[in-house]
Amino acid sequence: MRIALVSSEAVPFSKTGGLADVVGTLFKGFLAMRHDAMLFIPFYKRTAEQFGAAVRDSGIEIDIPIGNAVRTCRVFTGSLGGPTQNIYFIGNEDYFFRDELYGTSAGDYPDNDQRFAFFSKSVLEICKKLDMAIDVMHCHDWQTALIPLYMKTLYSDVPALKKTVSIITIHNIGYQGLFPPQTLEITGLGASVFNPEGIEFYGKVNFLKAGIVGADLITTVSKTYSEEIRTPEFGFGLDGILRKRGASIIGVVNGIDYEEWDPSTDAFLTHHYNKSNLRGKQACRKELLEKTSLNSSLRGPLVCFIGRLSYQKGLDLLAECIPDLLTAGANIVVIGRGDDSYQTMLHDVKKRSPGGLFFHTKFDEPFAHLAYAGSDIFLMPSRYEPCGLGQMIAMRYGTIPVAHRTGGISDTIEDNKTGFLFEEYSAPSLMEAVGRAMKTFSDKKAWLKMIQNAIGKDFSWKKNAQEYIAIYNYTIHQNRLN
Ligand code: ADP
């Protein structure tokens, strides 16, 4: 089966969040399973700086119409180490050689509609030019969501794509790629799709909706979230159109890369450990306390938060609870980058706190690895969470999650066994779960049992990749029947 994964980010080449982990890991998984998989991603400035030496310029240039203009796509290729050049990097310096992937802390780049319409068209143009007969075009999130609709409209006559099924995975429905009506011209899709059954959304152009109405199948990143997004509470206005697609929405829990996230070999860690020998975890904790200048003889739990500073991640709840957590005897490490307003909120809390709080405002992989390993508790107060990788990584490192029961968190954490869940999105509810965690923490034997339970869970990519292959086969089969 020939599978194309299309994403705006994928590890190790580019990353702002879980999307990159999931797509990069899935790609690696498919290759390990010996599937004929390829990956399409933009060629960002950061990618060029870090991986430029390993990337080849194919010399192929393709003109891509964007509105009234024509932009050039230069195709670069690469591999994950094997002989086959199965990674296609879409190059355009104007669009992708910027400091960030989507925007700065002040807001999104204003031409994101052009950038990702260009990216989506480029992928299809490459397939056309190189006559790549692809069985499954698997797109991820709004940045690539025009592709399924393009395949049913502008590109429906491309011989190489005649039998291709398209799948869109919604990693987070809170991000839809919403643009003014003028964007319609940029997409080239024409007025016939600008209606409620198409990509129109309250007078605007909605990229994700193009995927929802155009794809042969929709998947999302956990079973619970696949149901939640069909309700007004979680659907961000798209629940109606999703309900219409009913059976064509499937939830598949994300997997993580157990080679990258492995406390017994983690290249970012000085001290290593495993389920049966946790001494290295204590050494990581000591190192984390030292590096953050927190209380080196801390008796209470070391609590960490790692994530984007955004509305979704429950930063208001975190900020509200920090004083109580400190009073209860915990120390806290927060690693996060994102909205200015949340940075300010956390800086204010820090100013008012007597100590015991360390706040790091960078995207910092090495430091995140140390925090996963060296902490006792991983706090995840997300307002909503499609799947969430943080809690799975934390469990792999024997760090017990305290999290809001929502979306994928419900599917991955067992309350009182591998973590502590709170039901209601409120500070008292969070503190109640923290209270249970702290009580267990003070009982060494019970805490060790929880650590063993958490480390013993299997969140590796294998199950996830196998489920996707089954879904691909099902979609191909359904397509043949129609
Ligand atoms: P989301 O995709 O919504 O951002 P996930 O929990 O699915 O959230 O995935 C987040 C990923 O990004 C995890 O791998 C997490 O470790 C990583 N991450 C988030 N913020 C940072 C940061 N500031 N520094 C390093 N890694 C981060």
Short mmCIF file of C-alpha atoms and ligand atoms in Angstrom, two decimals:
data_model
loop_
_atom_site.label_atom_id
_atom_site.label_comp_id
_atom_site.label_asym_id
_atom_site.label_seq_id
_atom_site.Cartn_x
_atom_site.Cartn_y
_atom_site.Cartn_z
CA MET A 1 0.00 0.00 0.00
CA ARG A 2 1.36 3.39 -0.97
CA ILE A 3 0.68 5.91 1.78
CA ALA A 4 1.30 9.65 1.68
CA LEU A 5 1.32 11.47 5.02
CA VAL A 6 0.83 15.20 4.62
CA SER A 7 1.43 17.53 7.53
CA SER A 8 2.57 21.04 8.35
CA GLU A 9 5.01 19.63 10.91
CA ALA A 10 6.67 16.32 11.74
CA VAL A 11 9.50 15.28 14.03
CA PRO A 12 12.43 15.42 13.71
CA PHE A 13 12.17 18.18 11.08
CA SER A 14 9.75 20.65 12.60
CA LYS A 15 7.63 20.81 15.73
CA THR A 16 5.38 23.13 17.67
CA GLY A 17 3.27 20.47 19.37
CA GLY A 18 1.85 16.98 19.41
CA LEU A 19 0.93 16.97 15.72
CA ALA A 20 4.64 16.76 14.85
CA ASP A 21 5.20 13.84 17.23
CA VAL A 22 2.22 11.91 15.95
CA VAL A 23 2.93 12.30 12.23
CA GLY A 24 6.69 11.76 12.54
CA THR A 25 6.15 8.67 14.67
CA LEU A 26 3.48 7.26 12.37
CA PHE A 27 5.76 7.71 9.37
CA LYS A 28 8.64 5.99 11.15
CA GLY A 29 6.24 3.24 12.21
CA PHE A 30 4.99 2.63 8.67
CA LEU A 31 8.56 2.37 7.41
CA ALA A 32 9.41 -0.10 10.18
CA MET A 33 6.37 -2.14 9.10
CA ARG A 34 7.80 -1.99 5.55
CA HIS A 35 4.94 -0.02 4.04
CA ASP A 36 5.60 2.17 1.04
CA ALA A 37 5.12 5.44 2.96
CA MET A 38 6.10 8.97 2.06
CA LEU A 39 5.92 12.22 3.95
CA PHE A 40 5.17 15.71 2.65
CA ILE A 41 6.13 18.67 4.86
CA PRO A 42 7.13 22.31 4.31
CA PHE A 43 10.81 23.17 4.07
CA TYR A 44 11.05 25.64 6.95
CA LYS A 45 14.00 27.83 7.84
CA ARG A 46 14.51 25.77 11.00
CA THR A 47 14.44 22.54 8.99
CA ALA A 48 17.04 23.93 6.60
CA GLU A 49 19.28 25.06 9.47
CA GLN A 50 19.15 21.74 11.29
CA PHE A 51 18.82 19.24 8.46
CA GLY A 52 20.00 21.16 5.40
CA ALA A 53 23.05 18.97 4.94
CA ALA A 54 20.92 15.83 4.71
CA VAL A 55 18.33 17.31 2.36
CA ARG A 56 18.72 17.09 -1.45
CA ASP A 57 17.59 19.69 -3.91
CA SER A 58 15.72 17.66 -6.54
CA GLY A 59 15.96 20.50 -9.03
CA ILE A 60 12.23 20.20 -9.64
CA GLU A 61 10.34 23.48 -9.72
CA ILE A 62 6.60 23.73 -10.14
CA ASP A 63 4.49 26.84 -10.67
CA ILE A 64 1.58 27.02 -8.25
CA PRO A 65 -1.26 29.45 -8.93
CA ILE A 66 -2.27 31.30 -5.76
CA GLY A 67 -5.08 33.74 -6.50
CA ASN A 68 -3.89 35.91 -9.36
CA ALA A 69 -0.24 35.23 -8.66
CA VAL A 70 2.01 32.30 -9.43
CA ARG A 71 4.40 31.04 -6.75
CA THR A 72 7.19 28.57 -7.24
CA CYS A 73 7.43 25.32 -5.33
CA ARG A 74 10.94 23.93 -5.19
CA VAL A 75 11.05 20.29 -4.26
CA PHE A 76 13.64 18.97 -1.82
CA THR A 77 13.89 15.37 -0.72
CA GLY A 78 15.27 13.45 2.21
CA SER A 79 15.05 10.21 4.11
CA LEU A 80 15.05 8.98 7.69
CA GLY A 81 18.39 7.31 7.10
CA GLY A 82 17.34 4.61 4.60
CA PRO A 83 18.25 4.63 0.89
CA THR A 84 14.83 5.81 -0.33
CA GLN A 85 14.20 9.52 -0.68
CA ASN A 86 10.65 9.30 0.63
CA ILE A 87 10.37 12.68 2.32
CA TYR A 88 9.26 15.58 0.15
CA PHE A 89 10.02 19.03 1.50
CA ILE A 90 7.97 21.79 -0.12
CA GLY A 91 10.24 24.78 -0.59
CA ASN A 92 9.37 28.42 -0.99
CA GLU A 93 11.55 30.90 0.87
CA ASP A 94 8.93 33.67 1.04
CA TYR A 95 6.42 31.40 2.68
CA PHE A 96 8.50 29.11 4.85
CA PHE A 97 11.81 30.77 5.70
CA ARG A 98 10.50 32.52 8.79
CA ASP A 99 11.43 32.33 12.45
CA GLU A 100 8.24 30.51 13.43
CA LEU A 101 5.97 27.97 11.78
CA TYR A 102 2.61 29.70 12.04
CA GLY A 103 3.09 33.06 13.71
CA THR A 104 4.62 34.91 16.62
CA SER A 105 3.32 35.36 20.18
CA ALA A 106 1.51 38.46 18.87
CA GLY A 107 -0.61 36.40 16.46
CA ASP A 108 -0.76 34.25 13.33
CA TYR A 109 1.05 35.22 10.15
CA PRO A 110 -1.51 37.13 8.07
CA ASP A 111 -0.84 35.09 4.92
CA ASN A 112 -1.33 31.64 6.46
CA ASP A 113 -4.15 31.06 3.97
CA GLN A 114 -1.72 31.52 1.07
CA ARG A 115 1.04 29.53 2.74
CA PHE A 116 -1.06 26.44 3.33
CA ALA A 117 -3.13 26.62 0.15
CA PHE A 118 0.26 26.73 -1.59
CA PHE A 119 1.54 23.78 0.43
CA SER A 120 -1.59 21.71 -0.27
CA LYS A 121 -1.55 22.43 -4.00
CA SER A 122 2.17 21.71 -4.17
CA VAL A 123 1.65 18.22 -2.75
CA LEU A 124 -0.92 17.41 -5.44
CA GLU A 125 1.16 18.99 -8.19
CA ILE A 126 4.14 16.84 -7.21
CA CYS A 127 1.98 13.71 -7.34
CA LYS A 128 0.75 14.80 -10.76
CA LYS A 129 4.16 15.69 -12.15
CA LEU A 130 5.90 12.57 -10.86
CA ASP A 131 2.87 10.41 -11.67
CA MET A 132 2.80 8.99 -8.16
CA ALA A 133 -0.03 6.51 -7.83
CA ILE A 134 -0.92 6.85 -4.19
CA ASP A 135 -3.41 4.58 -2.44
CA VAL A 136 -3.99 6.72 0.64
CA MET A 137 -3.58 10.46 1.02
CA HIS A 138 -3.60 11.00 4.78
CA CYS A 139 -3.89 14.70 5.67
CA HIS A 140 -3.53 16.24 9.09
CA ASP A 141 -5.32 19.27 10.49
CA TRP A 142 -6.50 22.45 8.76
CA GLN A 143 -3.16 23.24 7.11
CA THR A 144 -3.61 20.29 4.75
CA ALA A 145 -7.40 20.03 4.80
CA LEU A 146 -7.90 21.61 1.38
CA ILE A 147 -6.32 18.53 -0.20
CA PRO A 148 -9.33 16.16 0.11
CA LEU A 149 -11.59 18.77 -1.49
CA TYR A 150 -9.00 19.58 -4.18
CA MET A 151 -8.90 15.87 -4.99
CA LYS A 152 -12.65 15.91 -5.59
CA THR A 153 -12.60 19.14 -7.63
CA LEU A 154 -9.54 20.78 -9.23
CA TYR A 155 -7.49 17.58 -9.23
CA SER A 156 -10.21 15.01 -9.91
CA ASP A 157 -8.81 14.29 -13.38
CA VAL A 158 -5.24 13.54 -12.36
CA PRO A 159 -4.68 9.91 -13.49
CA ALA A 160 -2.26 9.12 -10.63
CA LEU A 161 -4.86 10.17 -8.06
CA LYS A 162 -7.91 8.50 -9.59
CA LYS A 163 -7.92 5.62 -7.10
CA THR A 164 -6.51 7.51 -4.14
CA VAL A 165 -8.63 7.67 -1.00
CA SER A 166 -8.31 10.72 1.21
CA ILE A 167 -8.35 10.78 4.99
CA ILE A 168 -8.27 13.80 7.25
CA THR A 169 -7.22 13.49 10.85
CA ILE A 170 -8.46 16.20 13.18
CA HIS A 171 -5.84 16.68 15.85
CA ASN A 172 -7.54 19.69 17.36
CA ILE A 173 -10.83 21.12 16.17
CA GLY A 174 -10.11 24.37 17.99
CA TYR A 175 -7.84 25.27 15.07
CA GLN A 176 -9.78 25.41 11.82
CA GLY A 177 -7.93 27.79 9.51
CA LEU A 178 -10.60 30.46 9.38
CA PHE A 179 -10.11 33.25 6.83
CA PRO A 180 -12.06 36.12 5.24
CA PRO A 181 -14.20 35.39 2.15
CA GLN A 182 -11.47 36.83 -0.13
CA THR A 183 -9.44 33.71 0.66
CA LEU A 184 -11.74 31.76 -1.63
CA GLU A 185 -9.89 33.25 -4.58
CA ILE A 186 -6.56 32.21 -3.10
CA THR A 187 -7.71 28.60 -2.84
CA GLY A 188 -8.87 28.60 -6.47
CA LEU A 189 -11.86 26.51 -5.48
CA GLY A 190 -14.57 28.72 -6.94
CA ALA A 191 -17.93 29.97 -5.71
CA SER A 192 -19.64 26.57 -6.04
CA VAL A 193 -18.07 25.37 -2.77
CA PHE A 194 -18.74 28.56 -0.84
CA ASN A 195 -21.93 27.45 0.89
CA PRO A 196 -22.84 25.77 4.20
CA GLU A 197 -22.45 22.31 2.61
CA GLY A 198 -18.98 23.34 1.46
CA ILE A 199 -16.23 25.44 3.01
CA GLU A 200 -18.28 28.47 4.00
CA PHE A 201 -18.53 29.03 7.75
CA TYR A 202 -20.53 32.04 8.94
CA GLY A 203 -19.40 34.07 5.96
CA LYS A 204 -15.78 32.99 6.21
CA VAL A 205 -13.63 30.39 4.49
CA ASN A 206 -12.93 27.40 6.73
CA PHE A 207 -10.03 25.16 5.61
CA LEU A 208 -10.78 22.34 8.03
CA LYS A 209 -14.31 22.14 6.70
CA ALA A 210 -12.86 21.41 3.24
CA GLY A 211 -11.33 18.29 4.76
CA ILE A 212 -14.50 17.36 6.59
CA VAL A 213 -16.71 17.58 3.52
CA GLY A 214 -14.09 16.34 1.06
CA ALA A 215 -12.37 13.40 2.75
CA ASP A 216 -13.47 9.82 2.29
CA LEU A 217 -12.94 9.25 5.99
CA ILE A 218 -12.35 11.41 9.04
CA THR A 219 -10.33 10.30 12.00
CA THR A 220 -9.51 12.00 15.23
CA VAL A 221 -7.02 11.25 17.95
CA SER A 222 -9.03 9.44 20.62
CA LYS A 223 -12.32 7.62 20.91
CA THR A 224 -13.73 10.06 23.44
CA TYR A 225 -12.77 13.09 21.34
CA SER A 226 -14.39 11.52 18.25
CA GLU A 227 -17.67 11.67 20.17
CA GLU A 228 -17.04 15.01 21.85
CA ILE A 229 -16.48 16.89 18.58
CA ARG A 230 -20.00 15.95 17.50
CA THR A 231 -21.44 17.97 20.41
CA PRO A 232 -21.92 21.76 20.56
CA GLU A 233 -19.73 21.95 23.66
CA PHE A 234 -16.60 20.64 21.91
CA GLY A 235 -17.35 21.00 18.19
CA PHE A 236 -16.34 24.66 17.84
CA GLY A 237 -19.25 25.17 15.46
CA LEU A 238 -18.46 22.14 13.29
CA ASP A 239 -20.45 19.62 15.33
CA GLY A 240 -23.44 19.85 12.95
CA ILE A 241 -21.49 18.99 9.82
CA LEU A 242 -19.63 16.26 11.73
CA ARG A 243 -22.86 14.71 12.94
CA LYS A 244 -23.91 14.54 9.30
CA ARG A 245 -20.82 12.48 8.49
CA GLY A 246 -21.71 10.13 11.35
CA ALA A 247 -20.13 6.73 10.74
CA SER A 248 -17.27 8.21 8.74
CA ILE A 249 -15.56 9.49 11.90
CA ILE A 250 -13.25 7.14 13.76
CA GLY A 251 -11.18 7.76 16.90
CA VAL A 252 -7.63 6.36 17.05
CA VAL A 253 -5.57 7.07 20.15
CA ASN A 254 -2.17 8.54 19.31
CA GLY A 255 1.00 6.64 19.99
CA ILE A 256 4.38 7.95 21.10
CA ASP A 257 7.84 7.08 19.89
CA TYR A 258 9.20 4.69 22.49
CA GLU A 259 12.72 5.10 21.14
CA GLU A 260 12.70 8.85 21.52
CA TRP A 261 10.87 8.75 24.84
CA ASP A 262 12.76 6.11 26.77
CA PRO A 263 14.13 6.90 30.23
CA SER A 264 16.63 4.04 29.96
CA THR A 265 18.38 5.49 26.89
CA ASP A 266 17.17 9.13 26.56
CA ALA A 267 20.08 11.07 25.04
CA PHE A 268 18.95 14.27 26.78
CA LEU A 269 19.33 12.70 30.23
CA THR A 270 22.51 12.32 32.25
CA HIS A 271 20.93 9.65 34.46
CA HIS A 272 18.91 6.73 33.16
CA TYR A 273 16.42 4.37 34.72
CA ASN A 274 13.77 1.77 34.07
CA LYS A 275 10.77 0.15 35.74
CA SER A 276 12.83 -2.10 37.98
CA ASN A 277 15.55 0.40 38.88
CA LEU A 278 14.33 3.92 39.55
CA ARG A 279 17.51 5.31 41.12
CA GLY A 280 18.20 7.33 37.98
CA LYS A 281 14.84 9.04 38.38
CA GLN A 282 15.88 10.34 41.77
CA ALA A 283 19.13 11.63 40.22
CA CYS A 284 17.12 13.39 37.50
CA ARG A 285 14.92 14.95 40.18
CA LYS A 286 17.98 16.24 42.00
CA GLU A 287 19.39 17.63 38.76
CA LEU A 288 16.08 19.32 37.92
CA LEU A 289 15.87 20.91 41.37
CA GLU A 290 19.44 22.17 41.02
CA LYS A 291 19.01 23.51 37.48
CA THR A 292 15.87 25.40 38.48
CA SER A 293 17.32 26.64 41.81
CA LEU A 294 14.32 25.17 43.60
CA ASN A 295 14.38 23.63 47.07
CA SER A 296 17.16 21.02 46.81
CA SER A 297 15.89 19.17 49.89
CA LEU A 298 12.25 19.22 48.78
CA ARG A 299 10.15 16.67 50.68
CA GLY A 300 6.88 17.39 48.92
CA PRO A 301 6.28 16.49 45.28
CA LEU A 302 7.95 18.21 42.36
CA VAL A 303 5.14 19.11 39.99
CA CYS A 304 5.62 20.07 36.35
CA PHE A 305 3.54 21.49 33.54
CA ILE A 306 4.83 21.23 29.96
CA GLY A 307 2.73 22.56 27.13
CA ARG A 308 1.60 25.36 24.88
CA LEU A 309 0.44 28.44 26.73
CA SER A 310 -3.01 28.54 25.19
CA TYR A 311 -6.65 28.68 26.22
CA GLN A 312 -6.97 24.95 25.68
CA LYS A 313 -4.32 23.97 28.20
CA GLY A 314 -6.07 25.31 31.31
CA LEU A 315 -3.51 27.98 32.19
CA ASP A 316 -6.06 30.01 34.14
CA LEU A 317 -6.69 27.02 36.38
CA LEU A 318 -2.98 26.42 36.76
CA ALA A 319 -2.34 30.06 37.70
CA GLU A 320 -5.20 29.96 40.20
CA CYS A 321 -3.92 26.79 41.87
CA ILE A 322 -0.19 27.56 42.01
CA PRO A 323 -0.36 29.40 45.38
CA ASP A 324 -2.29 26.49 46.96
CA LEU A 325 0.12 23.94 45.51
CA LEU A 326 3.07 25.82 46.95
CA THR A 327 1.35 26.12 50.32
CA ALA A 328 0.70 22.37 50.28
CA GLY A 329 4.46 21.80 50.03
CA ALA A 330 4.98 21.21 46.31
CA ASN A 331 7.53 22.89 44.07
CA ILE A 332 6.52 23.63 40.49
CA VAL A 333 8.29 23.75 37.13
CA VAL A 334 6.37 25.29 34.24
CA ILE A 335 7.76 24.95 30.70
CA GLY A 336 5.66 26.67 28.12
CA ARG A 337 5.60 29.05 25.26
CA GLY A 338 2.61 30.70 23.66
CA ASP A 339 0.14 33.53 24.10
CA ASP A 340 1.51 36.71 25.64
CA SER A 341 -1.47 36.99 27.97
CA TYR A 342 -0.68 33.66 29.65
CA GLN A 343 3.01 34.47 29.89
CA THR A 344 2.08 37.67 31.72
CA MET A 345 -0.37 35.78 33.93
CA LEU A 346 2.33 33.30 34.97
CA HIS A 347 4.96 36.01 35.47
CA ASP A 348 2.50 37.78 37.80
CA VAL A 349 1.98 34.60 39.82
CA LYS A 350 5.74 34.17 40.01
CA LYS A 351 6.21 37.71 41.29
CA ARG A 352 3.68 37.07 44.03
CA SER A 353 4.92 33.61 44.98
CA PRO A 354 7.37 33.33 47.88
CA GLY A 355 9.49 30.80 45.94
CA GLY A 356 9.18 27.22 44.80
CA LEU A 357 8.07 28.12 41.26
CA PHE A 358 10.28 27.99 38.17
CA PHE A 359 8.92 29.32 34.90
CA HIS A 360 10.71 28.65 31.60
CA THR A 361 9.21 30.42 28.57
CA LYS A 362 11.03 28.60 25.78
CA PHE A 363 10.36 25.65 23.52
CA ASP A 364 13.14 23.55 24.97
CA GLU A 365 13.28 19.83 24.12
CA PRO A 366 16.24 18.89 26.36
CA PHE A 367 14.76 20.67 29.34
CA ALA A 368 11.34 19.11 28.71
CA HIS A 369 12.94 15.64 28.77
CA LEU A 370 14.61 16.40 32.10
CA ALA A 371 11.33 17.72 33.52
CA TYR A 372 9.39 14.62 32.43
CA ALA A 373 12.05 12.45 34.09
CA GLY A 374 12.79 14.50 37.21
CA SER A 375 9.26 15.42 38.29
CA ASP A 376 6.94 13.44 40.54
CA ILE A 377 3.66 14.79 39.22
CA PHE A 378 2.66 15.99 35.74
CA LEU A 379 -0.12 18.53 35.80
CA MET A 380 -2.50 18.62 32.84
CA PRO A 381 -5.49 20.82 33.61
CA SER A 382 -6.54 21.06 29.94
CA ARG A 383 -9.94 22.56 29.33
CA TYR A 384 -10.27 20.08 26.47
CA GLU A 385 -7.71 17.63 25.11
CA PRO A 386 -8.15 15.75 21.81
CA CYS A 387 -5.60 13.14 22.85
CA GLY A 388 -2.67 14.73 24.65
CA LEU A 389 0.81 13.31 24.49
CA GLY A 390 2.18 14.92 27.65
CA GLN A 391 0.37 12.52 29.98
CA MET A 392 1.56 9.49 27.99
CA ILE A 393 5.16 10.69 27.97
CA ALA A 394 4.94 11.47 31.69
CA MET A 395 3.67 7.95 32.46
CA ARG A 396 6.48 6.45 30.39
CA TYR A 397 8.88 8.37 32.67
CA GLY A 398 7.12 7.26 35.86
CA THR A 399 5.73 10.73 36.48
CA ILE A 400 2.15 10.56 37.69
CA PRO A 401 -0.36 12.71 35.82
CA VAL A 402 -2.99 14.79 37.57
CA ALA A 403 -5.37 15.74 34.79
CA HIS A 404 -8.82 16.94 33.81
CA ARG A 405 -10.98 14.05 32.61
CA THR A 406 -11.66 15.10 29.02
CA GLY A 407 -11.03 13.74 25.50
CA GLY A 408 -8.00 11.51 25.17
CA ILE A 409 -7.10 11.96 28.82
CA SER A 410 -10.14 9.81 29.69
CA ASP A 411 -8.89 7.14 27.28
CA THR A 412 -5.31 7.00 28.55
CA ILE A 413 -5.28 7.58 32.34
CA GLU A 414 -6.90 5.25 34.85
CA ASP A 415 -7.96 7.20 37.91
CA ASN A 416 -6.15 6.15 41.12
CA LYS A 417 -4.16 3.57 39.15
CA THR A 418 -1.94 5.36 36.64
CA GLY A 419 -2.90 8.93 37.57
CA PHE A 420 -5.46 11.17 39.22
CA LEU A 421 -8.36 12.64 37.31
CA PHE A 422 -10.68 15.50 38.18
CA GLU A 423 -14.12 15.79 36.63
CA GLU A 424 -15.13 19.41 36.84
CA TYR A 425 -13.03 22.14 35.28
CA SER A 426 -12.53 24.12 38.47
CA ALA A 427 -9.79 24.95 40.98
CA PRO A 428 -11.38 23.05 43.91
CA SER A 429 -11.80 19.99 41.71
CA LEU A 430 -8.15 20.15 40.58
CA MET A 431 -6.97 20.62 44.17
CA GLU A 432 -9.04 17.62 45.28
CA ALA A 433 -7.16 15.43 42.77
CA VAL A 434 -3.85 16.99 43.80
CA GLY A 435 -4.78 16.20 47.43
CA ARG A 436 -5.24 12.52 46.54
CA ALA A 437 -1.95 12.56 44.65
CA MET A 438 -0.10 14.13 47.58
CA LYS A 439 -1.58 11.66 50.03
CA THR A 440 -0.40 8.76 47.87
CA PHE A 441 2.96 10.46 47.37
CA SER A 442 3.53 10.44 51.12
CA ASP A 443 3.00 6.68 51.15
CA LYS A 444 6.21 5.41 49.51
CA LYS A 445 4.91 1.94 48.74
CA ALA A 446 1.64 3.14 47.21
CA TRP A 447 3.48 5.75 45.13
CA LEU A 448 5.94 3.18 43.82
CA LYS A 449 3.03 0.97 42.81
CA MET A 450 1.52 3.85 40.82
CA ILE A 451 4.85 4.54 39.12
CA GLN A 452 5.09 0.87 38.15
CA ASN A 453 1.53 0.93 36.82
CA ALA A 454 2.21 4.06 34.79
CA ILE A 455 5.50 2.84 33.31
CA GLY A 456 3.86 -0.50 32.54
CA LYS A 457 1.33 1.03 30.13
CA ASP A 458 1.92 0.64 26.41
CA PHE A 459 1.43 3.79 24.34
CA SER A 460 3.86 2.86 21.59
CA TRP A 461 3.19 3.68 17.92
CA LYS A 462 2.69 0.01 16.96
CA LYS A 463 -0.94 -0.25 17.98
CA ASN A 464 -1.67 3.16 16.52
CA ALA A 465 -0.02 2.41 13.16
CA GLN A 466 -1.78 -0.95 12.88
CA GLU A 467 -5.13 0.70 13.51
CA TYR A 468 -4.45 3.22 10.76
CA ILE A 469 -3.53 0.46 8.29
CA ALA A 470 -6.84 -1.26 9.07
CA ILE A 471 -8.65 2.06 8.51
CA TYR A 472 -6.85 2.59 5.18
CA ASN A 473 -7.85 -0.89 4.00
CA TYR A 474 -11.43 -0.29 5.08
CA THR A 475 -11.58 3.06 3.26
CA ILE A 476 -10.07 1.62 0.07
CA HIS A 477 -12.59 -1.20 0.21
CA GLN A 478 -15.52 1.17 0.77
CA ASN A 479 -14.33 3.34 -2.10
CA ARG A 480 -14.27 0.39 -4.47
CA LEU A 481 -17.83 -0.49 -3.51
CA ASN A 482 -19.09 3.03 -4.28
P1 ADP B 1 -0.54 19.87 21.75
O1 ADP B 1 -0.32 19.10 20.50
O2 ADP B 1 -1.96 20.29 21.96
O3 ADP B 1 0.41 21.01 21.89
P2 ADP B 1 0.26 17.44 23.14
O4 ADP B 1 0.21 17.05 24.58
O5 ADP B 1 -0.46 16.54 22.20
O6 ADP B 1 -0.25 18.93 23.01
O7 ADP B 1 1.78 17.49 22.66
C1 ADP B 1 2.65 18.46 23.08
C2 ADP B 1 4.07 18.05 22.70
O8 ADP B 1 4.89 19.23 22.65
C3 ADP B 1 4.71 17.14 23.71
O9 ADP B 1 5.69 16.34 23.07
C4 ADP B 1 5.37 18.13 24.68
O10 ADP B 1 6.43 17.53 25.38
C5 ADP B 1 5.88 19.17 23.69
N1 ADP B 1 6.03 20.54 24.24
C6 ADP B 1 5.06 21.44 24.47
N2 ADP B 1 5.56 22.60 24.93
C7 ADP B 1 6.91 22.43 24.99
C8 ADP B 1 8.02 23.29 25.38
N3 ADP B 1 7.82 24.53 25.79
N4 ADP B 1 9.26 22.78 25.28
C9 ADP B 1 9.46 21.51 24.84
N5 ADP B 1 8.47 20.66 24.47
C10 ADP B 1 7.22 21.12 24.54
#
